[in-house]
Short mmCIF file of C-alpha atoms in Angstrom, two decimals:
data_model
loop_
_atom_site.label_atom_id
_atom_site.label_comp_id
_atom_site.label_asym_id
_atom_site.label_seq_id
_atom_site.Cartn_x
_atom_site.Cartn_y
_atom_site.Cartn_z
CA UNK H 304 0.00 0.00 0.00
CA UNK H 305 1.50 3.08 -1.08
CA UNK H 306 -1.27 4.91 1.68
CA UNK H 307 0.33 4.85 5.20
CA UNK H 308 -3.09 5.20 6.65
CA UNK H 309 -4.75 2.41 4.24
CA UNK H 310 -1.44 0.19 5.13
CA UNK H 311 -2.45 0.70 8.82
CA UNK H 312 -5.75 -0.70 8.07
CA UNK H 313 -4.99 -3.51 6.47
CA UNK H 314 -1.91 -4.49 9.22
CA UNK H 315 -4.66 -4.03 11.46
CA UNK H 316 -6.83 -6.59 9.85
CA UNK H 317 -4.14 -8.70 9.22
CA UNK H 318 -4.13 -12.88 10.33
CA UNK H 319 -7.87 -12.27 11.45
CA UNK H 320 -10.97 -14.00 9.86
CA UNK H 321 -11.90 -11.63 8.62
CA UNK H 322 -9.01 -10.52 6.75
CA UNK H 323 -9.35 -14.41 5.42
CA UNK H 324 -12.84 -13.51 4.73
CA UNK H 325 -11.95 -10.14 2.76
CA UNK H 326 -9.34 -11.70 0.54
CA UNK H 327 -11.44 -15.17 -0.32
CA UNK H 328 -14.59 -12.21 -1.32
CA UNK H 329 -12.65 -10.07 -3.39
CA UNK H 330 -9.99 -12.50 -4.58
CA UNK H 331 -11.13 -15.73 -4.44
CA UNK H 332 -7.80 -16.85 -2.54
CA UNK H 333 -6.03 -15.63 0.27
CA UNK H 334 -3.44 -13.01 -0.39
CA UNK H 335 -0.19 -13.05 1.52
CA UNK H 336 1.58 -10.13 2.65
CA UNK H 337 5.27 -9.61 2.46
CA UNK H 338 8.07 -6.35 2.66
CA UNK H 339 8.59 -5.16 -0.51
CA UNK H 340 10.08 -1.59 -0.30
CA UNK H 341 9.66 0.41 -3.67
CA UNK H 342 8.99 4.00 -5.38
CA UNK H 343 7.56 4.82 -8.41
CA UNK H 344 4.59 5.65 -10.21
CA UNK H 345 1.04 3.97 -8.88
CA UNK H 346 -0.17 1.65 -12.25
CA UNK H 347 -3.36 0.71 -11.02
CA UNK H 348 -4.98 4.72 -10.35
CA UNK H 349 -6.66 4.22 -13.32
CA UNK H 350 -8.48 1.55 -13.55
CA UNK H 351 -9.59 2.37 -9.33
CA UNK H 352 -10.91 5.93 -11.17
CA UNK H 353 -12.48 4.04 -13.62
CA UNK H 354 -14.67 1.54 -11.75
CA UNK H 355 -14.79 4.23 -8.78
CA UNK H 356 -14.02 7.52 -9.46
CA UNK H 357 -10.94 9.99 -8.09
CA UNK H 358 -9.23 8.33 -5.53
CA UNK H 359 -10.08 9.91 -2.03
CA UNK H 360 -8.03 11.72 -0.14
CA UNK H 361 -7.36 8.61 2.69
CA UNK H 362 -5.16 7.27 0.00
CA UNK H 363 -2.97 10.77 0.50
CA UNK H 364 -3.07 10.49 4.42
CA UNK H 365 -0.48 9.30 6.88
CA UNK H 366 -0.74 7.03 9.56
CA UNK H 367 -1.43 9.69 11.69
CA UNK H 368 -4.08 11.24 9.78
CA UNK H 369 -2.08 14.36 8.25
CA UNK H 370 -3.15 14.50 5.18
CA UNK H 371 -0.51 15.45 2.39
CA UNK H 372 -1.61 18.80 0.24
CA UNK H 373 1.08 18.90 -2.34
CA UNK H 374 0.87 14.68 -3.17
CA UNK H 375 -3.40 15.77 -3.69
CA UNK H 376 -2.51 18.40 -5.69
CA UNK H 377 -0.57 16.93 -7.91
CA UNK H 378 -2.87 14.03 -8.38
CA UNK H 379 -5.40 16.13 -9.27
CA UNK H 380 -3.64 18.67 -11.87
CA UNK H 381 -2.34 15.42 -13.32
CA UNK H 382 -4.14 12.01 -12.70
CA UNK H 383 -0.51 10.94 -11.72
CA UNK H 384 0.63 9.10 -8.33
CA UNK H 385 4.25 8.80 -7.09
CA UNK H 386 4.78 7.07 -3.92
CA UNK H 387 7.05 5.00 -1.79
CA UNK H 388 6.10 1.77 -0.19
CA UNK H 389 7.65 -0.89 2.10
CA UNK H 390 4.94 -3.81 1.77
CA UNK H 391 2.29 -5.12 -0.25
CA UNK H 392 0.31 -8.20 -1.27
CA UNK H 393 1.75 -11.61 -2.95
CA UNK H 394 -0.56 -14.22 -4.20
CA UNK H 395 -1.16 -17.57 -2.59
CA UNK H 396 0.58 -20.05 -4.02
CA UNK H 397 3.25 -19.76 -2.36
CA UNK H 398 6.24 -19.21 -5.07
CA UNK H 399 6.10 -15.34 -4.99
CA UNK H 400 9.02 -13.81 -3.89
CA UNK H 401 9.37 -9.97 -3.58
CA UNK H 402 11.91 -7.99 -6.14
CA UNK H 403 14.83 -6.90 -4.19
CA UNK H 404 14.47 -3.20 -4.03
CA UNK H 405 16.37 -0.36 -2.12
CA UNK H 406 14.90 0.78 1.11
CA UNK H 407 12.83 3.27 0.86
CA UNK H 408 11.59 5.70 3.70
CA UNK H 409 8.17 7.19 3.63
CA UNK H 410 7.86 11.26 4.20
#
């Protein structure tokens, strides 16, 4: 999750049922969770705009809530996300492994 504040969420929800539940709903498999620092552009904005509409601004908020002006501003004038992450999801079956990538520290 490039979000800290979505991240949060989902840590907070993760190893429970209904975590389990979540993933088998909207995925049809459990998805596994593993470190995976990165940067770069966000591929997926538009196709969440597409079937949803702009991104909110959670997706621009930090784990404490602050929300960051410039990152929504930019989004907006140009559709375009840049972030940083240090996680995200693998599938299940157990062969992923996560690209080696420099560490990366949020803002």
């Amino acid at each position: 999750m490039f979000s800290p504040a979505v991240d949060k969420a989902w840590h907070d929800l993760l190893g429970t049922p209904a975590y389990d539940a979540l993933c088998r709903e909207t995925a049809g498999q459990p998805i596994r969770h593993v470190a995976n620092n990165g940067h770069g552009p966000i591929a997926w904005v538009a196709a969440y705009e597409e079937a949803y509409g702009p991104l909110p601004e959670i997706w621009f908020t930090d784990a404490d809530g602050n929300l960051d002006q410039a990152a929504v501003a930019r989004y907006r004038e140009t559709g375009i996300v840049v972030a940083e992450w240090d996680c995200g999801p693998a599938g299940g079956d157990g062969d992923d492994v996560a690209p080696d990538q420099p560490e990366t520290a949020r803002r």
